[in-house]
Amino acid sequence: MDRRASGTAEVNTQTHVLLALAIFSKRESPARNWAIFSGAMATDIFIYIGLIYYGLISGDGVGTYFNEIYFQPHMQFWSALSNSLPIYAGLALIGYLFRKQTWAYLLLFFALAAFTQSLIDLPVHAEDAHRHFWPFSDWRFISPVSYWDANHYGRIVGQLDNLLGLICIYILWRRFPEFRVRVVLSIFVVLYAVFVIGGLIAPLLFGG
């Protein structure tokens, strides 16, 4: 199936970031917050690297990348690495054990954010499921639901994802009164409004 035809978002990285910050961020700890942001991004970083290279630089195209190249062994290795629950759990343990040192304190929250995002990804991937327990197992949970695939309730799950994103924005809005933060959050509100409207009109455009 062409992921471009599903009418839903390709990745929910923005909700990953907002959820991690809503759970773990602290107003007076900007370094911790940046570590959380980085951890939330880590699970999807190789998707974006591949998208930039194969979709924009090499000339293969976005459709070819998501439908073919993404499933090739070298991309699946990076996918498994960046979505590994055991790896992030190990990093979190190291960070906790040495948490009195700055690097370990930041590593702890990086790993907690990444672990959380990998965990919530587990039940919302169908044919494109990650190997969440690599390197100890290549097992994949092939979920009956997907956050993007309309054939697996993607439009419903996608709208729930949008709702979760808006709830996280509300939490962060109350936590961070700084003007610059609220400007960024306001931009996200607009983006989610576009996502919601897009999800509602997608059935009219693509059918189903």
PDB file of C-alpha atoms in Angstrom:
ATOM      1  CA  MET A   1       0.000   0.000   0.000  1.00  0.00           C
ATOM      2  CA  ASP A   2       1.212   3.469  -0.804  1.00  0.00           C
ATOM      3  CA  ARG A   3       1.569   5.343   2.451  1.00  0.00           C
ATOM      4  CA  ARG A   4       1.048   8.564   0.517  1.00  0.00           C
ATOM      5  CA  ALA A   5      -2.496   7.489  -0.283  1.00  0.00           C
ATOM      6  CA  SER A   6      -3.542   6.862   3.288  1.00  0.00           C
ATOM      7  CA  GLY A   7      -4.451  10.478   3.978  1.00  0.00           C
ATOM      8  CA  THR A   8      -2.813  10.405   7.406  1.00  0.00           C
ATOM      9  CA  ALA A   9       0.461  11.616   8.884  1.00  0.00           C
ATOM     10  CA  GLU A  10       3.603   9.701   8.007  1.00  0.00           C
ATOM     11  CA  VAL A  11       5.117   9.971  11.448  1.00  0.00           C
ATOM     12  CA  ASN A  12       3.765  11.255  14.744  1.00  0.00           C
ATOM     13  CA  THR A  13       7.084  12.642  15.933  1.00  0.00           C
ATOM     14  CA  GLN A  14       5.498  15.909  17.023  1.00  0.00           C
ATOM     15  CA  THR A  15       3.247  14.046  19.466  1.00  0.00           C
ATOM     16  CA  HIS A  16       6.241  11.998  20.635  1.00  0.00           C
ATOM     17  CA  VAL A  17       8.055  15.190  21.572  1.00  0.00           C
ATOM     18  CA  LEU A  18       5.061  16.874  23.196  1.00  0.00           C
ATOM     19  CA  LEU A  19       4.148  13.789  25.231  1.00  0.00           C
ATOM     20  CA  ALA A  20       7.687  13.300  26.519  1.00  0.00           C
ATOM     21  CA  LEU A  21       7.913  16.955  27.508  1.00  0.00           C
ATOM     22  CA  ALA A  22       4.478  16.850  29.141  1.00  0.00           C
ATOM     23  CA  ILE A  23       5.537  13.847  31.256  1.00  0.00           C
ATOM     24  CA  PHE A  24       9.143  14.636  32.123  1.00  0.00           C
ATOM     25  CA  SER A  25       9.905  18.325  31.551  1.00  0.00           C
ATOM     26  CA  LYS A  26      10.636  20.791  34.327  1.00  0.00           C
ATOM     27  CA  ARG A  27      10.366  24.537  33.934  1.00  0.00           C
ATOM     28  CA  GLU A  28      13.603  25.431  35.719  1.00  0.00           C
ATOM     29  CA  SER A  29      15.721  22.767  34.024  1.00  0.00           C
ATOM     30  CA  PRO A  30      16.356  23.681  30.366  1.00  0.00           C
ATOM     31  CA  ALA A  31      19.210  21.171  29.971  1.00  0.00           C
ATOM     32  CA  ARG A  32      16.937  18.375  31.163  1.00  0.00           C
ATOM     33  CA  ASN A  33      14.232  19.538  28.780  1.00  0.00           C
ATOM     34  CA  TRP A  34      16.619  19.478  25.822  1.00  0.00           C
ATOM     35  CA  ALA A  35      17.662  15.947  26.791  1.00  0.00           C
ATOM     36  CA  ILE A  36      13.986  14.949  26.819  1.00  0.00           C
ATOM     37  CA  PHE A  37      13.452  16.576  23.433  1.00  0.00           C
ATOM     38  CA  SER A  38      16.456  14.727  22.015  1.00  0.00           C
ATOM     39  CA  GLY A  39      15.282  11.395  23.412  1.00  0.00           C
ATOM     40  CA  ALA A  40      11.819  11.854  21.960  1.00  0.00           C
ATOM     41  CA  MET A  41      13.357  12.595  18.567  1.00  0.00           C
ATOM     42  CA  ALA A  42      15.778   9.681  18.744  1.00  0.00           C
ATOM     43  CA  THR A  43      13.208   7.010  17.909  1.00  0.00           C
ATOM     44  CA  ASP A  44      12.429   8.624  14.544  1.00  0.00           C
ATOM     45  CA  ILE A  45      15.770  10.193  13.673  1.00  0.00           C
ATOM     46  CA  PHE A  46      16.844   7.539  11.168  1.00  0.00           C
ATOM     47  CA  ILE A  47      13.475   7.744   9.419  1.00  0.00           C
ATOM     48  CA  TYR A  48      14.161  11.409   8.755  1.00  0.00           C
ATOM     49  CA  ILE A  49      17.762  10.810   7.715  1.00  0.00           C
ATOM     50  CA  GLY A  50      16.556   8.198   5.239  1.00  0.00           C
ATOM     51  CA  LEU A  51      13.750  10.451   4.065  1.00  0.00           C
ATOM     52  CA  ILE A  52      16.139  13.323   3.378  1.00  0.00           C
ATOM     53  CA  TYR A  53      18.669  11.145   1.586  1.00  0.00           C
ATOM     54  CA  TYR A  54      16.456   8.787  -0.392  1.00  0.00           C
ATOM     55  CA  GLY A  55      13.479  11.091  -0.759  1.00  0.00           C
ATOM     56  CA  LEU A  56      15.294  14.301  -1.653  1.00  0.00           C
ATOM     57  CA  ILE A  57      18.966  13.699  -2.465  1.00  0.00           C
ATOM     58  CA  SER A  58      19.341  10.350  -4.221  1.00  0.00           C
ATOM     59  CA  GLY A  59      16.301  10.831  -6.434  1.00  0.00           C
ATOM     60  CA  ASP A  60      14.526   7.630  -5.359  1.00  0.00           C
ATOM     61  CA  GLY A  61      11.513   9.614  -4.211  1.00  0.00           C
ATOM     62  CA  VAL A  62       9.421   9.700  -1.045  1.00  0.00           C
ATOM     63  CA  GLY A  63       7.018   6.999  -2.205  1.00  0.00           C
ATOM     64  CA  THR A  64       9.833   4.583  -3.066  1.00  0.00           C
ATOM     65  CA  TYR A  65      11.500   5.294   0.257  1.00  0.00           C
ATOM     66  CA  PHE A  66       8.467   4.565   2.413  1.00  0.00           C
ATOM     67  CA  ASN A  67       7.155   1.633   0.377  1.00  0.00           C
ATOM     68  CA  GLU A  68      10.399  -0.146  -0.541  1.00  0.00           C
ATOM     69  CA  ILE A  69      13.689   1.211   0.831  1.00  0.00           C
ATOM     70  CA  TYR A  70      12.365   1.598   4.370  1.00  0.00           C
ATOM     71  CA  PHE A  71      11.812  -2.180   4.540  1.00  0.00           C
ATOM     72  CA  GLN A  72      15.286  -3.139   3.319  1.00  0.00           C
ATOM     73  CA  PRO A  73      17.684  -4.734   5.859  1.00  0.00           C
ATOM     74  CA  HIS A  74      19.971  -1.731   6.326  1.00  0.00           C
ATOM     75  CA  MET A  75      17.054   0.585   7.149  1.00  0.00           C
ATOM     76  CA  GLN A  76      15.442  -2.022   9.371  1.00  0.00           C
ATOM     77  CA  PHE A  77      18.685  -2.271  11.340  1.00  0.00           C
ATOM     78  CA  TRP A  78      18.611   1.446  12.110  1.00  0.00           C
ATOM     79  CA  SER A  79      14.905   1.212  12.862  1.00  0.00           C
ATOM     80  CA  ALA A  80      15.530  -1.586  15.367  1.00  0.00           C
ATOM     81  CA  LEU A  81      18.432   0.286  16.948  1.00  0.00           C
ATOM     82  CA  SER A  82      16.486   3.508  17.435  1.00  0.00           C
ATOM     83  CA  ASN A  83      13.368   1.775  18.778  1.00  0.00           C
ATOM     84  CA  SER A  84      15.009  -0.775  21.081  1.00  0.00           C
ATOM     85  CA  LEU A  85      13.363  -0.912  24.499  1.00  0.00           C
ATOM     86  CA  PRO A  86      16.268  -2.904  26.039  1.00  0.00           C
ATOM     87  CA  ILE A  87      18.834  -0.357  24.848  1.00  0.00           C
ATOM     88  CA  TYR A  88      16.906   2.594  26.255  1.00  0.00           C
ATOM     89  CA  ALA A  89      16.216   0.702  29.492  1.00  0.00           C
ATOM     90  CA  GLY A  90      19.940   0.035  29.840  1.00  0.00           C
ATOM     91  CA  LEU A  91      20.798   3.680  29.202  1.00  0.00           C
ATOM     92  CA  ALA A  92      18.186   4.759  31.749  1.00  0.00           C
ATOM     93  CA  LEU A  93      19.673   2.394  34.322  1.00  0.00           C
ATOM     94  CA  ILE A  94      23.161   3.794  33.738  1.00  0.00           C
ATOM     95  CA  GLY A  95      21.799   7.311  34.001  1.00  0.00           C
ATOM     96  CA  TYR A  96      19.980   6.503  37.237  1.00  0.00           C
ATOM     97  CA  LEU A  97      22.963   4.826  38.868  1.00  0.00           C
ATOM     98  CA  PHE A  98      25.210   7.823  38.179  1.00  0.00           C
ATOM     99  CA  ARG A  99      22.471  10.475  38.280  1.00  0.00           C
ATOM    100  CA  LYS A 100      24.419  12.786  40.590  1.00  0.00           C
ATOM    101  CA  GLN A 101      26.709  13.528  37.665  1.00  0.00           C
ATOM    102  CA  THR A 102      25.330  15.932  35.070  1.00  0.00           C
ATOM    103  CA  TRP A 103      25.944  13.708  32.051  1.00  0.00           C
ATOM    104  CA  ALA A 104      24.156  10.793  33.711  1.00  0.00           C
ATOM    105  CA  TYR A 105      21.238  12.941  34.853  1.00  0.00           C
ATOM    106  CA  LEU A 106      20.724  14.108  31.266  1.00  0.00           C
ATOM    107  CA  LEU A 107      21.222  10.578  29.913  1.00  0.00           C
ATOM    108  CA  LEU A 108      18.511   9.353  32.285  1.00  0.00           C
ATOM    109  CA  PHE A 109      15.901  11.728  30.891  1.00  0.00           C
ATOM    110  CA  PHE A 110      17.059  11.190  27.312  1.00  0.00           C
ATOM    111  CA  ALA A 111      16.556   7.458  27.768  1.00  0.00           C
ATOM    112  CA  LEU A 112      13.247   7.818  29.619  1.00  0.00           C
ATOM    113  CA  ALA A 113      11.843   9.950  26.817  1.00  0.00           C
ATOM    114  CA  ALA A 114      13.051   7.552  24.117  1.00  0.00           C
ATOM    115  CA  PHE A 115      11.792   4.490  26.036  1.00  0.00           C
ATOM    116  CA  THR A 116       8.372   6.079  26.476  1.00  0.00           C
ATOM    117  CA  GLN A 117       8.055   6.900  22.787  1.00  0.00           C
ATOM    118  CA  SER A 118       9.205   3.451  21.699  1.00  0.00           C
ATOM    119  CA  LEU A 119       6.731   1.866  24.113  1.00  0.00           C
ATOM    120  CA  ILE A 120       3.729   3.835  22.885  1.00  0.00           C
ATOM    121  CA  ASP A 121       4.766   3.100  19.291  1.00  0.00           C
ATOM    122  CA  LEU A 122       4.560  -0.655  19.896  1.00  0.00           C
ATOM    123  CA  PRO A 123       0.733  -1.030  19.686  1.00  0.00           C
ATOM    124  CA  VAL A 124       0.186   1.304  16.716  1.00  0.00           C
ATOM    125  CA  HIS A 125       2.264  -0.278  13.948  1.00  0.00           C
ATOM    126  CA  ALA A 126       0.942  -3.000  11.663  1.00  0.00           C
ATOM    127  CA  GLU A 127       3.062  -4.214   8.723  1.00  0.00           C
ATOM    128  CA  ASP A 128       5.715  -1.600   9.504  1.00  0.00           C
ATOM    129  CA  ALA A 129       6.222  -2.793  13.096  1.00  0.00           C
ATOM    130  CA  HIS A 130       9.603  -2.249  14.722  1.00  0.00           C
ATOM    131  CA  ARG A 131      11.797  -4.876  16.398  1.00  0.00           C
ATOM    132  CA  HIS A 132      11.285  -3.313  19.819  1.00  0.00           C
ATOM    133  CA  PHE A 133      13.234  -5.983  21.707  1.00  0.00           C
ATOM    134  CA  TRP A 134      16.353  -5.984  19.509  1.00  0.00           C
ATOM    135  CA  PRO A 135      19.143  -7.090  19.965  1.00  0.00           C
ATOM    136  CA  PHE A 136      17.701  -9.877  22.127  1.00  0.00           C
ATOM    137  CA  SER A 137      14.872 -10.714  19.757  1.00  0.00           C
ATOM    138  CA  ASP A 138      13.773  -9.941  16.195  1.00  0.00           C
ATOM    139  CA  TRP A 139      10.124 -10.427  17.171  1.00  0.00           C
ATOM    140  CA  ARG A 140       7.689  -7.787  15.969  1.00  0.00           C
ATOM    141  CA  PHE A 141       4.236  -7.095  17.298  1.00  0.00           C
ATOM    142  CA  ILE A 142       2.030  -6.799  14.214  1.00  0.00           C
ATOM    143  CA  SER A 143      -0.765  -4.693  15.631  1.00  0.00           C
ATOM    144  CA  PRO A 144      -4.319  -4.750  14.277  1.00  0.00           C
ATOM    145  CA  VAL A 145      -4.272  -0.943  14.492  1.00  0.00           C
ATOM    146  CA  SER A 146      -1.984   1.650  12.946  1.00  0.00           C
ATOM    147  CA  TYR A 147      -1.572   5.361  13.568  1.00  0.00           C
ATOM    148  CA  TRP A 148      -1.348   6.057   9.818  1.00  0.00           C
ATOM    149  CA  ASP A 149      -2.714   3.145   7.745  1.00  0.00           C
ATOM    150  CA  ALA A 150      -6.395   3.612   6.909  1.00  0.00           C
ATOM    151  CA  ASN A 151      -6.683  -0.162   6.417  1.00  0.00           C
ATOM    152  CA  HIS A 152      -5.860  -0.571  10.112  1.00  0.00           C
ATOM    153  CA  TYR A 153      -8.064   2.172  11.600  1.00  0.00           C
ATOM    154  CA  GLY A 154      -5.385   4.750  10.894  1.00  0.00           C
ATOM    155  CA  ARG A 155      -7.816   7.641  10.531  1.00  0.00           C
ATOM    156  CA  ILE A 156      -9.320   6.951  13.950  1.00  0.00           C
ATOM    157  CA  VAL A 157      -5.974   6.389  15.675  1.00  0.00           C
ATOM    158  CA  GLY A 158      -4.534   9.411  13.887  1.00  0.00           C
ATOM    159  CA  GLN A 159      -7.278  11.624  15.287  1.00  0.00           C
ATOM    160  CA  LEU A 160      -6.707  10.196  18.773  1.00  0.00           C
ATOM    161  CA  ASP A 161      -3.041  11.040  18.310  1.00  0.00           C
ATOM    162  CA  ASN A 162      -4.032  14.595  17.418  1.00  0.00           C
ATOM    163  CA  LEU A 163      -6.165  14.789  20.557  1.00  0.00           C
ATOM    164  CA  LEU A 164      -3.258  13.543  22.670  1.00  0.00           C
ATOM    165  CA  GLY A 165      -1.028  16.190  21.119  1.00  0.00           C
ATOM    166  CA  LEU A 166      -3.492  18.945  21.995  1.00  0.00           C
ATOM    167  CA  ILE A 167      -3.766  17.689  25.584  1.00  0.00           C
ATOM    168  CA  CYS A 168       0.024  17.776  25.874  1.00  0.00           C
ATOM    169  CA  ILE A 169       0.056  21.324  24.521  1.00  0.00           C
ATOM    170  CA  TYR A 170      -2.438  22.338  27.209  1.00  0.00           C
ATOM    171  CA  ILE A 171      -0.234  20.804  29.934  1.00  0.00           C
ATOM    172  CA  LEU A 172       2.881  22.509  28.614  1.00  0.00           C
ATOM    173  CA  TRP A 173       1.042  25.823  28.200  1.00  0.00           C
ATOM    174  CA  ARG A 174       0.234  25.810  31.915  1.00  0.00           C
ATOM    175  CA  ARG A 175       3.738  24.687  32.887  1.00  0.00           C
ATOM    176  CA  PHE A 176       5.679  27.194  30.779  1.00  0.00           C
ATOM    177  CA  PRO A 177       4.365  30.789  30.815  1.00  0.00           C
ATOM    178  CA  GLU A 178       7.344  32.117  28.844  1.00  0.00           C
ATOM    179  CA  PHE A 179       6.328  33.982  25.711  1.00  0.00           C
ATOM    180  CA  ARG A 180       8.688  32.166  23.343  1.00  0.00           C
ATOM    181  CA  VAL A 181       7.467  28.772  24.532  1.00  0.00           C
ATOM    182  CA  ARG A 182       3.852  29.726  24.059  1.00  0.00           C
ATOM    183  CA  VAL A 183       4.565  31.005  20.568  1.00  0.00           C
ATOM    184  CA  VAL A 184       5.945  27.584  19.655  1.00  0.00           C
ATOM    185  CA  LEU A 185       2.982  25.860  21.289  1.00  0.00           C
ATOM    186  CA  SER A 186       0.600  28.127  19.380  1.00  0.00           C
ATOM    187  CA  ILE A 187       2.227  27.035  16.130  1.00  0.00           C
ATOM    188  CA  PHE A 188       1.652  23.427  17.131  1.00  0.00           C
ATOM    189  CA  VAL A 189      -2.018  24.187  17.831  1.00  0.00           C
ATOM    190  CA  VAL A 190      -2.361  25.444  14.267  1.00  0.00           C
ATOM    191  CA  LEU A 191      -0.577  22.372  12.913  1.00  0.00           C
ATOM    192  CA  TYR A 192      -2.830  20.022  14.854  1.00  0.00           C
ATOM    193  CA  ALA A 193      -5.871  21.904  13.620  1.00  0.00           C
ATOM    194  CA  VAL A 194      -4.640  21.221  10.094  1.00  0.00           C
ATOM    195  CA  PHE A 195      -4.091  17.547  10.976  1.00  0.00           C
ATOM    196  CA  VAL A 196      -7.598  17.233  12.422  1.00  0.00           C
ATOM    197  CA  ILE A 197      -9.229  18.898   9.428  1.00  0.00           C
ATOM    198  CA  GLY A 198      -7.091  16.846   7.062  1.00  0.00           C
ATOM    199  CA  GLY A 199      -8.136  13.667   8.835  1.00  0.00           C
ATOM    200  CA  LEU A 200     -11.785  14.609   8.504  1.00  0.00           C
ATOM    201  CA  ILE A 201     -11.652  15.387   4.786  1.00  0.00           C
ATOM    202  CA  ALA A 202      -9.301  12.527   3.872  1.00  0.00           C
ATOM    203  CA  PRO A 203     -12.181  10.025   3.427  1.00  0.00           C
ATOM    204  CA  LEU A 204     -13.769  12.419   0.954  1.00  0.00           C
ATOM    205  CA  LEU A 205     -10.549  12.692  -1.038  1.00  0.00           C
ATOM    206  CA  PHE A 206      -9.256   9.146  -0.834  1.00  0.00           C
ATOM    207  CA  GLY A 207     -12.388   7.158  -0.068  1.00  0.00           C
ATOM    208  CA  GLY A 208     -12.859   4.617   2.716  1.00  0.00           C
TER     209      GLY A 208
END
